[in-house]
Short mmCIF file of C-alpha atoms (C1' of nucleotides) in Angstrom, two decimals:
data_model
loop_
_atom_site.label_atom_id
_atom_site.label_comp_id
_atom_site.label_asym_id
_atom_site.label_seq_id
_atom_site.Cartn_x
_atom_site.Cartn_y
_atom_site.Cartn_z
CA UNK A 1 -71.05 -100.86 43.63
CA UNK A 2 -69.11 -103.66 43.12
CA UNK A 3 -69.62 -106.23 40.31
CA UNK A 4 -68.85 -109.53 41.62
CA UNK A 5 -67.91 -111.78 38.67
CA UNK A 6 -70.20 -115.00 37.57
CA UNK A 7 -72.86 -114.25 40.60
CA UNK A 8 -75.77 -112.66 38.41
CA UNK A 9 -78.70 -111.19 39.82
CA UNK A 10 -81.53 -113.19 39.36
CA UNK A 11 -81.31 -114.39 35.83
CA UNK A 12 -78.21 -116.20 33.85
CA UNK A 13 -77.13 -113.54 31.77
CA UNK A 14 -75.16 -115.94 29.27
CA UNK A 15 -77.37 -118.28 29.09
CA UNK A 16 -80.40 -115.45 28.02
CA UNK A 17 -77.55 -114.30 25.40
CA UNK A 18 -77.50 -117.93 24.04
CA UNK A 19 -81.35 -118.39 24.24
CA UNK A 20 -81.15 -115.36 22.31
CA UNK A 21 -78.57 -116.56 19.83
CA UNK A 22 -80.40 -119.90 19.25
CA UNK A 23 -83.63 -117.40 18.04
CA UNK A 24 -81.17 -115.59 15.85
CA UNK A 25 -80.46 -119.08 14.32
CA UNK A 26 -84.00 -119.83 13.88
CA UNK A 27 -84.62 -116.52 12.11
CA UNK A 28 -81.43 -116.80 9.56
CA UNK A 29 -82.52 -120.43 8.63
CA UNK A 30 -86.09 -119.73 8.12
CA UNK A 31 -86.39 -116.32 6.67
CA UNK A 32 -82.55 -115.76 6.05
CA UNK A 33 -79.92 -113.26 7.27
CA UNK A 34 -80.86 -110.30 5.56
CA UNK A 35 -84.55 -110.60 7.21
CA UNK A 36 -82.79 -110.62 10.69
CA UNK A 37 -84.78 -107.69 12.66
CA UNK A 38 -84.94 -106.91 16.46
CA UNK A 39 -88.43 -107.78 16.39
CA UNK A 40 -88.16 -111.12 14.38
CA UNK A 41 -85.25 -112.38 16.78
CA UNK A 42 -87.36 -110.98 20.21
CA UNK A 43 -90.76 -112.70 18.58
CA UNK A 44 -88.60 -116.04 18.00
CA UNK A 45 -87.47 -115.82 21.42
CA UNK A 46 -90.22 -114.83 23.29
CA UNK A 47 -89.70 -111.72 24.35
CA UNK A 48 -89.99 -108.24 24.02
CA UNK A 49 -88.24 -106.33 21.76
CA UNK A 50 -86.65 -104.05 24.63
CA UNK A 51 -85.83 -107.56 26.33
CA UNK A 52 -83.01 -107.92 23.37
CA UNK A 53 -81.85 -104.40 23.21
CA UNK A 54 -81.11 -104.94 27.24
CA UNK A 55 -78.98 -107.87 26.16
CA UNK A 56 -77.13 -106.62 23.00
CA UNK A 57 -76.62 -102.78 23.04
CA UNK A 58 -76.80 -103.01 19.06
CA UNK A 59 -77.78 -105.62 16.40
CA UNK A 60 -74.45 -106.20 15.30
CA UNK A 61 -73.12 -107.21 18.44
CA UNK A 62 -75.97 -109.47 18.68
CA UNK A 63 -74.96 -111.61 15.23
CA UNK A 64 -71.60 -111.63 16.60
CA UNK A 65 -72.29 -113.26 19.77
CA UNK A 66 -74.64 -115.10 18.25
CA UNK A 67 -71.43 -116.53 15.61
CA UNK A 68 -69.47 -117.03 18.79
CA UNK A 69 -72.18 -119.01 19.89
CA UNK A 70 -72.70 -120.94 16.85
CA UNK A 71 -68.98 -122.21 17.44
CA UNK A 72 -69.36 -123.28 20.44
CA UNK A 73 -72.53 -125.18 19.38
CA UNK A 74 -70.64 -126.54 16.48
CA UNK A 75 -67.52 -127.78 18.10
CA UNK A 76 -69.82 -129.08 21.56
CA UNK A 77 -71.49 -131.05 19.01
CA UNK A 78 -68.41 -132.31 17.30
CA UNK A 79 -66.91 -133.32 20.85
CA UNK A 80 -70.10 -134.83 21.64
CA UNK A 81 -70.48 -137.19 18.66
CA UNK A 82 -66.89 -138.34 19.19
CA UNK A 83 -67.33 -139.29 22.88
CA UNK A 84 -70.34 -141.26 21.78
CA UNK A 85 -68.23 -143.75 19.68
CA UNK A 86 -67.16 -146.92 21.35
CA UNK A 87 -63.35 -147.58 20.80
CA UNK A 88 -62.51 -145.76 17.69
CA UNK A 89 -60.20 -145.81 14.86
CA UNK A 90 -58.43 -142.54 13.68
CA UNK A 91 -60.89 -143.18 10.50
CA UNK A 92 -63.74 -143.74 12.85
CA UNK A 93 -63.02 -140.06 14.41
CA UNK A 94 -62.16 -138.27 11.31
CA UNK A 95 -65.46 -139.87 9.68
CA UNK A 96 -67.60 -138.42 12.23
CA UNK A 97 -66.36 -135.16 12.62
CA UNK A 98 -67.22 -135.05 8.69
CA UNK A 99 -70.40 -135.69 9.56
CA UNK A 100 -71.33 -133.51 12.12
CA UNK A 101 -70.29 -130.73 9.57
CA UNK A 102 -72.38 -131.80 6.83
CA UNK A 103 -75.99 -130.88 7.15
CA UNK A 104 -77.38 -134.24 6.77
CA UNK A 105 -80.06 -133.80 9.87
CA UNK A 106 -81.82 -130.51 10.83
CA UNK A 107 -79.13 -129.47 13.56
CA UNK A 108 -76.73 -129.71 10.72
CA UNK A 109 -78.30 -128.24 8.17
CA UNK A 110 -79.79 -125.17 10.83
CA UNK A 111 -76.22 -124.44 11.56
CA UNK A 112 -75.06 -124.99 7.61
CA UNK A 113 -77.27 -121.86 6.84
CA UNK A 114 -76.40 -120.37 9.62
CA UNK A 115 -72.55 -120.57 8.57
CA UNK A 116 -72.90 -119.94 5.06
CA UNK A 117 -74.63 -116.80 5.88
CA UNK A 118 -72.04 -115.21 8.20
CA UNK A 119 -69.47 -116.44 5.58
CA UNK A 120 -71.36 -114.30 2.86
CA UNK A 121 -72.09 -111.28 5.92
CA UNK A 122 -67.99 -111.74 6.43
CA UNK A 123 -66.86 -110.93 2.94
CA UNK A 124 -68.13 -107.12 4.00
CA UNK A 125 -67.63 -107.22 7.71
CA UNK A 126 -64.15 -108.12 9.33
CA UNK A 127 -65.05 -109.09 12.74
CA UNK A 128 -67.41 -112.07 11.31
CA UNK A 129 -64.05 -113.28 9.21
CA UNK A 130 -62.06 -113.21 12.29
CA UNK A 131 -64.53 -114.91 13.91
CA UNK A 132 -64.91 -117.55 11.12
CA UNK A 133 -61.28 -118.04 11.09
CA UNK A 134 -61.08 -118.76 14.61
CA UNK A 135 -63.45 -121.42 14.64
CA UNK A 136 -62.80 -123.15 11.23
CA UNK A 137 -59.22 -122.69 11.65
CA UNK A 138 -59.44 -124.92 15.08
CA UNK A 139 -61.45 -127.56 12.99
CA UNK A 140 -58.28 -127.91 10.82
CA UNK A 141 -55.91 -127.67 13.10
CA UNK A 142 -57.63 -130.93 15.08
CA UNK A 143 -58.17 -132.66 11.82
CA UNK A 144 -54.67 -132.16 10.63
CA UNK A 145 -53.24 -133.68 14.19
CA UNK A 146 -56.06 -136.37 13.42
CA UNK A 147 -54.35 -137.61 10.62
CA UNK A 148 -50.70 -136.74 12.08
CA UNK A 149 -51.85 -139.43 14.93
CA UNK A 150 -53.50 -141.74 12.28
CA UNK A 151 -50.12 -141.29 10.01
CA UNK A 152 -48.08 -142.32 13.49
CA UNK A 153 -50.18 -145.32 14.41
CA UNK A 154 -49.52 -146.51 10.65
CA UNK A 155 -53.60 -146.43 9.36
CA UNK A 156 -52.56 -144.86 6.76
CA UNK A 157 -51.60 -145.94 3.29
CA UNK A 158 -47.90 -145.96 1.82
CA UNK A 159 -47.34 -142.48 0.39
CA UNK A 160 -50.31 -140.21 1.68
CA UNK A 161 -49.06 -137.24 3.38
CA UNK A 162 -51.52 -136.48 6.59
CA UNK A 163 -49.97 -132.51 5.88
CA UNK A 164 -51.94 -132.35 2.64
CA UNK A 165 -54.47 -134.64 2.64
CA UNK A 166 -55.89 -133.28 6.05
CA UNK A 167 -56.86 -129.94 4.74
CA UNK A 168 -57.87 -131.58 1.22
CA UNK A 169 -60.19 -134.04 3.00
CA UNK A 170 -61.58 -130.89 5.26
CA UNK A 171 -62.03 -128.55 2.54
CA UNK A 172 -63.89 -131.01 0.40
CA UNK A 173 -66.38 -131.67 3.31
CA UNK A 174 -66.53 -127.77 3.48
CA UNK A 175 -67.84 -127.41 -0.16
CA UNK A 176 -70.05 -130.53 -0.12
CA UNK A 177 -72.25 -128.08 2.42
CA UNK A 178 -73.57 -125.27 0.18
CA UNK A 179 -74.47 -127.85 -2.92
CA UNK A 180 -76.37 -130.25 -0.12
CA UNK A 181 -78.18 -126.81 1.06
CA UNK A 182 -79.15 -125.94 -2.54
CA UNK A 183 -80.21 -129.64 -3.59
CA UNK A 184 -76.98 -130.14 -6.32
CA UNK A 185 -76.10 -133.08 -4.14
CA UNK A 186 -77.35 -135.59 -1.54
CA UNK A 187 -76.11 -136.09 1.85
CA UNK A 188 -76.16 -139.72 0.35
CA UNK A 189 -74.26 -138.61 -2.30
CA UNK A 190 -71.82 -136.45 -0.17
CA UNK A 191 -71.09 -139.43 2.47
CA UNK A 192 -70.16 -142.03 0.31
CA UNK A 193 -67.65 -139.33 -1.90
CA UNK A 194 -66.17 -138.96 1.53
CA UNK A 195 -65.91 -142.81 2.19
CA UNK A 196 -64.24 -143.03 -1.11
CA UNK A 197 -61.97 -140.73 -0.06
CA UNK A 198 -61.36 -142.52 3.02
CA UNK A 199 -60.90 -145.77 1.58
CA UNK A 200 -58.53 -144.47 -0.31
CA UNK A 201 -56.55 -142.63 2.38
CA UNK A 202 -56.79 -145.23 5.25
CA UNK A 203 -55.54 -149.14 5.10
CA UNK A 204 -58.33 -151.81 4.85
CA UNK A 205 -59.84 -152.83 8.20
CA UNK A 206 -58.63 -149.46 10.33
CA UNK A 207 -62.40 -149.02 10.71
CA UNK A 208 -65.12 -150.68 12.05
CA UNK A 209 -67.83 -150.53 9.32
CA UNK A 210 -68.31 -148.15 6.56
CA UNK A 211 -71.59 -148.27 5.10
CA UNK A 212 -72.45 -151.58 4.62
CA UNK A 213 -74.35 -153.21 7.47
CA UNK A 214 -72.80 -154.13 10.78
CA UNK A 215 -72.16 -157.99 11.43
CA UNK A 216 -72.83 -159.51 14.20
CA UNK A 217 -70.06 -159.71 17.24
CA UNK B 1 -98.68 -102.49 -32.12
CA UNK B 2 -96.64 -105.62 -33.38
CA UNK B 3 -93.88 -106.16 -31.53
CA UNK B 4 -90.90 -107.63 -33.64
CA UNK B 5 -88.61 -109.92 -31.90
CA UNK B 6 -84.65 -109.23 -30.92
CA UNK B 7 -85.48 -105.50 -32.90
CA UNK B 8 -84.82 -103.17 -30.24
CA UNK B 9 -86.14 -99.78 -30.45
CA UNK B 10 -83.27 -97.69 -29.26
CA UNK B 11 -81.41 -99.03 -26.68
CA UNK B 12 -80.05 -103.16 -26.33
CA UNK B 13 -82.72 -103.93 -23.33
CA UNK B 14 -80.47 -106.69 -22.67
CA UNK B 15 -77.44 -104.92 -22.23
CA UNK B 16 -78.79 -102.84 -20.14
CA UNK B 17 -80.15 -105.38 -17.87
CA UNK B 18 -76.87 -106.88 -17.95
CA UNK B 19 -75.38 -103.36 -17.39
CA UNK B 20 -77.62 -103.22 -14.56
CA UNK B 21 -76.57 -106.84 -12.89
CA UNK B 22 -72.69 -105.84 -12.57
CA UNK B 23 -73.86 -102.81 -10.66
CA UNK B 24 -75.46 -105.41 -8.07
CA UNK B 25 -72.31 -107.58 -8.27
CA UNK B 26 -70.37 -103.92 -7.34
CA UNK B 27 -72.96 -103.57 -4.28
CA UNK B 28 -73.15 -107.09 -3.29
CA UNK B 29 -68.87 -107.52 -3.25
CA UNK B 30 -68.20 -103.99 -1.24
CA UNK B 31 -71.31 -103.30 0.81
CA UNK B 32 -72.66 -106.76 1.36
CA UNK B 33 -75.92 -108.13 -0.11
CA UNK B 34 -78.36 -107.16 2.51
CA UNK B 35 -77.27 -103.36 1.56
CA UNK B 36 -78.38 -104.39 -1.97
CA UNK B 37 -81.09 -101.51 -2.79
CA UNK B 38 -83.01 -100.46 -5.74
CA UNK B 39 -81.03 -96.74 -4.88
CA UNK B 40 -77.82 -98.22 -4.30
CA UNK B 41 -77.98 -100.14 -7.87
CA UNK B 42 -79.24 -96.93 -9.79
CA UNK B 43 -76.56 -94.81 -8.10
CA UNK B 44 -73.65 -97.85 -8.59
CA UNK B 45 -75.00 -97.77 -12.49
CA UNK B 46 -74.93 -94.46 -12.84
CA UNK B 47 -78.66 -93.91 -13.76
CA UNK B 48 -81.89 -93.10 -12.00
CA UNK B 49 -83.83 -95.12 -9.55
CA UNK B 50 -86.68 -95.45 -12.03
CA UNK B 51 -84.33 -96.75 -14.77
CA UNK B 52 -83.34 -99.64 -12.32
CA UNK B 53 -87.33 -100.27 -12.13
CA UNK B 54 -88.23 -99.71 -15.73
CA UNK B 55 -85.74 -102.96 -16.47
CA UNK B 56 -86.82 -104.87 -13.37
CA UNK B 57 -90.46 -104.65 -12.01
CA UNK B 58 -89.13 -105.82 -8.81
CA UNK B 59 -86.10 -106.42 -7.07
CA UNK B 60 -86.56 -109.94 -6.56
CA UNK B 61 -86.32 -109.98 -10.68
CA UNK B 62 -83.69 -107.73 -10.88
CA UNK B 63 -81.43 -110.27 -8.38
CA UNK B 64 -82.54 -113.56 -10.10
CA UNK B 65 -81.69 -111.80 -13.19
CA UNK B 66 -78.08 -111.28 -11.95
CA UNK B 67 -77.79 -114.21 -10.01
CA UNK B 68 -78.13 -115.96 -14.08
CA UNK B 69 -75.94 -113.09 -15.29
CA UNK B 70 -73.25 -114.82 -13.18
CA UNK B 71 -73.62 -117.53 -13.84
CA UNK B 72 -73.23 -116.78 -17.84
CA UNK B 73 -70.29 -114.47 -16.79
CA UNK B 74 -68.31 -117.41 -14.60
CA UNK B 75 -68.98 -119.96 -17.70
CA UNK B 76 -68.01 -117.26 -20.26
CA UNK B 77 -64.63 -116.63 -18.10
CA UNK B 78 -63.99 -120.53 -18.03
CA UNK B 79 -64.81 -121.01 -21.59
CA UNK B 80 -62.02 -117.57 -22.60
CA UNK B 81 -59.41 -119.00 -20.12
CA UNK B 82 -59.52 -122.51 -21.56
CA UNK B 83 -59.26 -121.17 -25.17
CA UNK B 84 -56.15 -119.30 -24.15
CA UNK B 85 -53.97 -122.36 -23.49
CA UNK B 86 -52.16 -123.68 -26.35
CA UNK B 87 -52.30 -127.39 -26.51
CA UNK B 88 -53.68 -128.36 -23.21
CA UNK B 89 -53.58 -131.50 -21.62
CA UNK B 90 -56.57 -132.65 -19.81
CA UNK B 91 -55.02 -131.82 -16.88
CA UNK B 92 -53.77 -128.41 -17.86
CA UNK B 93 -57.85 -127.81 -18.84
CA UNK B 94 -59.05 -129.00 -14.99
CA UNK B 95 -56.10 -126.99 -13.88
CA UNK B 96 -56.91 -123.94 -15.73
CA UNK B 97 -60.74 -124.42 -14.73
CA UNK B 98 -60.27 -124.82 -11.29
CA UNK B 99 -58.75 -121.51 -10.81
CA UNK B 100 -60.87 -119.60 -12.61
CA UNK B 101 -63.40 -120.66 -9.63
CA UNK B 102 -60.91 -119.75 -6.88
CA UNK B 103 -61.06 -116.02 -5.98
CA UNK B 104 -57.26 -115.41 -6.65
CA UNK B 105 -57.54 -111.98 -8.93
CA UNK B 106 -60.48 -109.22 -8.44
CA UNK B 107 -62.72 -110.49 -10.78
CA UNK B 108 -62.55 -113.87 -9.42
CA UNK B 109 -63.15 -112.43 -6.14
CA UNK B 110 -66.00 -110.75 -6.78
CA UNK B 111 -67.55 -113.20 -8.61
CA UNK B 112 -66.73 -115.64 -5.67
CA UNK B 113 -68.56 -113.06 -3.14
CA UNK B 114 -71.93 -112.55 -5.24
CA UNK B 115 -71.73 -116.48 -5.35
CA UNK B 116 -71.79 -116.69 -2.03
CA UNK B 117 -74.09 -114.37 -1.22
CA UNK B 118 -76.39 -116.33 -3.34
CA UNK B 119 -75.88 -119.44 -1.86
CA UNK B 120 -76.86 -117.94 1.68
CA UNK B 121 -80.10 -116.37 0.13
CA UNK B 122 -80.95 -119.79 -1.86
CA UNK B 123 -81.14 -121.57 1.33
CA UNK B 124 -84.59 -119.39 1.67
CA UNK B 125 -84.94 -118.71 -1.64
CA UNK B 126 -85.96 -121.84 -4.24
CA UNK B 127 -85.55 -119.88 -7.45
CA UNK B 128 -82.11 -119.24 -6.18
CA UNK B 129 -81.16 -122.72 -5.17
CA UNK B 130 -82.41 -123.51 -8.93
CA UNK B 131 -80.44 -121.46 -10.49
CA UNK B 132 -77.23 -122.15 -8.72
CA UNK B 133 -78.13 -125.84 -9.10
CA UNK B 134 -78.35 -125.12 -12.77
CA UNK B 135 -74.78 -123.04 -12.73
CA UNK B 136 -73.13 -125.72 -10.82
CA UNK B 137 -74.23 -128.64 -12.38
CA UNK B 138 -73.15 -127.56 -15.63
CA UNK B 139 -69.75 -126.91 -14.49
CA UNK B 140 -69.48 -130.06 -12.81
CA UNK B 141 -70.74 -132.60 -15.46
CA UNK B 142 -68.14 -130.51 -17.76
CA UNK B 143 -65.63 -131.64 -14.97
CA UNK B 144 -66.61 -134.81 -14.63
CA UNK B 145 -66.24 -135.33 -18.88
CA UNK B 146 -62.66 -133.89 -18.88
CA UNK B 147 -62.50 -136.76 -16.50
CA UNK B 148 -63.70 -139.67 -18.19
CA UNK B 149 -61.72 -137.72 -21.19
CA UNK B 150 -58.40 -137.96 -19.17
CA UNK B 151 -59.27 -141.57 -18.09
CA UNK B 152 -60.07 -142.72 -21.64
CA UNK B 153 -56.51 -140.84 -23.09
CA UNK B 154 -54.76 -142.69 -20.24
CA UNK B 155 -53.95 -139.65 -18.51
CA UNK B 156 -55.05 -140.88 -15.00
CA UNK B 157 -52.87 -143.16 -12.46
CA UNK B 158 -53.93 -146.88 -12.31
CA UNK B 159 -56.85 -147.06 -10.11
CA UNK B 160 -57.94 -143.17 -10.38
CA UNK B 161 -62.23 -143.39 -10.56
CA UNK B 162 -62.75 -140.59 -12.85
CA UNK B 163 -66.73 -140.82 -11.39
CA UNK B 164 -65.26 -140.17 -7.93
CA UNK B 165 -62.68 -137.79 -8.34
CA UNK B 166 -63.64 -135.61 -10.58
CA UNK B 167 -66.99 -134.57 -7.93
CA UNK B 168 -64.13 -134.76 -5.38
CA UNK B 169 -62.09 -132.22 -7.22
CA UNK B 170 -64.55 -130.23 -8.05
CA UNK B 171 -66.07 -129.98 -4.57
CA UNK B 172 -62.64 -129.30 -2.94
CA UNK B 173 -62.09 -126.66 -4.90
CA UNK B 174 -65.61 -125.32 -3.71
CA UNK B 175 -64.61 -125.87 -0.53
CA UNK B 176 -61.95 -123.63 -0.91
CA UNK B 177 -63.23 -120.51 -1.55
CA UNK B 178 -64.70 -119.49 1.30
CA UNK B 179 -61.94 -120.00 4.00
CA UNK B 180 -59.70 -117.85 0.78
CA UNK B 181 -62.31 -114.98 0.84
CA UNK B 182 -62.15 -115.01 4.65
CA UNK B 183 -58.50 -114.99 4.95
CA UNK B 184 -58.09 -118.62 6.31
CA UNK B 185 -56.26 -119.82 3.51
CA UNK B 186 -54.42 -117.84 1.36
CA UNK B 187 -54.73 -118.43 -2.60
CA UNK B 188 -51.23 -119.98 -2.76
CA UNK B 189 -51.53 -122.52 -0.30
CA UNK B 190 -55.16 -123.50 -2.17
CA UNK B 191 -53.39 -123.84 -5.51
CA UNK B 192 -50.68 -126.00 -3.89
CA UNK B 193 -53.51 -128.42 -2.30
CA UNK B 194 -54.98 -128.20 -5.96
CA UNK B 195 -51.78 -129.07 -7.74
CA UNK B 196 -50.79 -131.75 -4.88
CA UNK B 197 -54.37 -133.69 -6.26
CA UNK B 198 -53.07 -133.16 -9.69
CA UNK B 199 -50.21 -134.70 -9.07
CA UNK B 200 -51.89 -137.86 -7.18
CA UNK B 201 -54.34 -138.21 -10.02
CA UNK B 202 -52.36 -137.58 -13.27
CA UNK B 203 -49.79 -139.65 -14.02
CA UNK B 204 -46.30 -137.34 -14.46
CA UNK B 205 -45.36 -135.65 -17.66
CA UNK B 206 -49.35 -135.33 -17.99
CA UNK B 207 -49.05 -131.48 -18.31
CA UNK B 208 -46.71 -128.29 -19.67
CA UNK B 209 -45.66 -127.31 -16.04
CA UNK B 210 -46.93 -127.32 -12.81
CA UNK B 211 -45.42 -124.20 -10.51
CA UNK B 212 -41.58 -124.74 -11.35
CA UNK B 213 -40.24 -122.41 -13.86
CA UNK B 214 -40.67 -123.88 -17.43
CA UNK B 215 -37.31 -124.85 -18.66
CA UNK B 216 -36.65 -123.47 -22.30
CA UNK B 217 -37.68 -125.47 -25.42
"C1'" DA C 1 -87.08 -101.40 55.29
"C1'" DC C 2 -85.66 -98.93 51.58
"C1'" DG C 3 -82.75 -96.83 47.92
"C1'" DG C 4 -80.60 -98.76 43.99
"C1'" DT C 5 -79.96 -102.02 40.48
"C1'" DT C 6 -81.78 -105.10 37.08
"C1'" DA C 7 -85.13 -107.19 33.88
"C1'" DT C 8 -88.83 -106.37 31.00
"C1'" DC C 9 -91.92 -104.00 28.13
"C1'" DA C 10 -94.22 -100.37 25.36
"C1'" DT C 11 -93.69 -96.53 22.58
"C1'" DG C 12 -91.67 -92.88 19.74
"C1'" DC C 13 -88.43 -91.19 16.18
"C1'" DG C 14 -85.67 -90.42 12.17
"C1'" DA C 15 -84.03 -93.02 8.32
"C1'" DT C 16 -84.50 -96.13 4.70
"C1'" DC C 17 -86.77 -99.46 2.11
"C1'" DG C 18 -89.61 -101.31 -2.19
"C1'" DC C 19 -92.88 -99.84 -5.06
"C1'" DA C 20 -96.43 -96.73 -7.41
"C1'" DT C 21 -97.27 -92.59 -9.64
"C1'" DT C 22 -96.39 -88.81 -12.54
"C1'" DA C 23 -93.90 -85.98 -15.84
"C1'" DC C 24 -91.27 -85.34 -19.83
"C1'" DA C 25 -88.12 -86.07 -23.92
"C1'" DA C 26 -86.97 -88.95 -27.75
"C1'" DA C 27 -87.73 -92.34 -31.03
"C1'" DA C 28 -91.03 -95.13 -33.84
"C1'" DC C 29 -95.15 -95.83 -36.33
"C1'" DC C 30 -98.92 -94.83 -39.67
"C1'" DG D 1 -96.82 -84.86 -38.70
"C1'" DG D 2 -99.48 -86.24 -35.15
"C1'" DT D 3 -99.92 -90.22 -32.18
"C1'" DT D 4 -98.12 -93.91 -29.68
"C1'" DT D 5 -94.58 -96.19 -27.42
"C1'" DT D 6 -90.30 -96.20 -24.83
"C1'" DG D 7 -86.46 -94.49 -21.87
"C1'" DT D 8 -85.38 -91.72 -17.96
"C1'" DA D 9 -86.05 -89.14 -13.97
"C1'" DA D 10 -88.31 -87.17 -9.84
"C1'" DT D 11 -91.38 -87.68 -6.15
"C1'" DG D 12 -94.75 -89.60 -2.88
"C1'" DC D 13 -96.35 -93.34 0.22
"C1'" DG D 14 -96.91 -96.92 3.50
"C1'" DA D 15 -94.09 -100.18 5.90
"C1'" DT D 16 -90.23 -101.47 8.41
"C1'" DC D 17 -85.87 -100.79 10.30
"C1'" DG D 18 -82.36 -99.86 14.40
"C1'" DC D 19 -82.12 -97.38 18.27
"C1'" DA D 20 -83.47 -94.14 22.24
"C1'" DT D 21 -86.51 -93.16 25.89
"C1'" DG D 22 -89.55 -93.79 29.70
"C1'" DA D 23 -92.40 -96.71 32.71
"C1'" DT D 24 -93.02 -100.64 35.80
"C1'" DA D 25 -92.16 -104.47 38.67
"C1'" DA D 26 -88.90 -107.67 40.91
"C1'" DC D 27 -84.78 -108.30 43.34
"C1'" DC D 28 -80.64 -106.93 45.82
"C1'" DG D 29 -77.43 -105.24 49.64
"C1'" DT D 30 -77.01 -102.67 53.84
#
DNA sequence: ACGGTTATCATGCGATCGCATTACAAAACC
DNA sequence: GGTTTTGTAATGCGATCGCATGATAACCGT
């Protein structure tokens, strides 16, 4: 028989693989990734445990899709909070991109442990690093031509290279996440070290308004 | 039967423990920490799976035990590598710190893998996220004193916040890890982004040598 | 209409897990 | 020197794991 592409049979096979993916996420932030089972994921989800084994042939290729997935989710999200700003600054875009990676709301903190747990899984398991440099790697290449951009349109103070302080600003939001997840630090705390790093990188009034409040139009 | 304090009988029981704990740092860093077993340990140490259990009742122990043996280990490592430089400059001491966290030898890589591993499992687990708050803290209020240290000695370029950068530092450097252990960034590039701080922070002729051969005295 | 494919579920199986139990040798105590 | 305590090992047990198998109903193309 032949197997005509994207015309499924009665049910959206991606979109069951994500469903699936988004229990897998519910499971590692809740009980953790070692307590990942079969049966925890397919009780998450809804389903049967035979219902996942139809989808994923093994459990490993199951927390790989499911990494894939989280990618996706995290980089949707990312394009999604940057659409949503009105008329922004190079500042305005790098500042919420920082955001969206920090996990300052339950999205962001779900996909934090989610993240940090395939980074640990990845130190033993190739595929997951490959995977984790894909998508992180794609983060800092659009934050470096952020700043390249930024650097062009002259926001950017005399002297700061966009080729160093691109990855430097990126990295530091990276290790903010695991001492938010552990309680070291507040997001609080976190966003205003990053605003202090901004101020520091961008000219005065490249932004619309930091932290203080808004004033009127 | 009295039981007389720090008098073991006839083996250190705290050695042993200890013993015990780099076997789990062995498991963790080559088979992951989900493959952490009580069999895996004994056989790693070299002794029987009831020796593992006569030193730790349960496993749970037996991993919050190692997760403070690390912690002591990483501190114990700073504290040797610092007392190896002749002379230091504050900056040479925050240099010298900062990549004993980076995973750029074996040691520091494992040690940067059980870390992580942690990190993933305190996000489920609050005696974890205790401890590592307690590990991490330390380090970082010892950063943030070399700091005000540096500041006060006049180290620091005009309008450096030691209160801002030294968390910003620190947490960079955090940041870093994980994209080194998963082959995103390589250890030499990391030290570069370090040094290239170290350079914006400190005013020049701060420190010994940077990474250009040391000319001759 | 009907054979074939797909989706779903329930169940079974071998392996492995943490932990409890037991046995035994060596050191310590009185 | 006999008793107690401690270190070490071996083994058993219930639970859970990933995965394989079989059954059942819905949907498809011809």
């Amino acid at each position: 028989m032949r197997y005509v592409e994207g015309v499924p049979k009665q049910v959206d096979h991606e979109q069951r693989r994500r469903h699936l993916a988004e229990a897998v996420f519910a499971v590692i932030s809740t009980q953790g990734f070692e307590a990942v089972s079969l049966r925890d994921v397919a009780e998450q989800a809804g389903v049967s445990m035979g219902t996942v084994q139809h989808y994923f042939p093994t459990k490993q290729q199951m927390l790989l899709f499911a990494l894939s997935h989280m990618r996706d989710r995290v980089l949707a999200r990312l394009q999604t909070t940057v659409a949503a700003l009105r008329e922004p600054t190079r500042r305005d875009l790098i500042r919420a991109a920082t955001a969206v990676m920090l996990p300052v709301d339950p999205a962001g903190r779900e996909e934090a442990c989610v993240n940090i747990a395939f980074f640990s899984a990845a130190t033993v398991t190739p595929a997951y690093a490959e995977q984790l440099r894909n998508g992180y790697g794609r983060i800092l290449t659009v934050s470096v031509a952020n700043f390249r951009e930024a650097s062009r349109l002259g926001e950017l103070r005399d002297g700061v290279d966009p080729e160093v302080e691109a990855p430097a600003l990126y990295f530091l939001t990276q290790g903010l996440v695991g001492p938010i997840l552990v309680g070291l630090y507040s997001p609080a705390e976190a966003l205003a070290l990053i605003d202090a790093q901004l101020d520091r990188l961008f000219r005065a009034g490249t932004h619309a308004a930091s932290t203080a409040d808004k004033p009127r139009p």
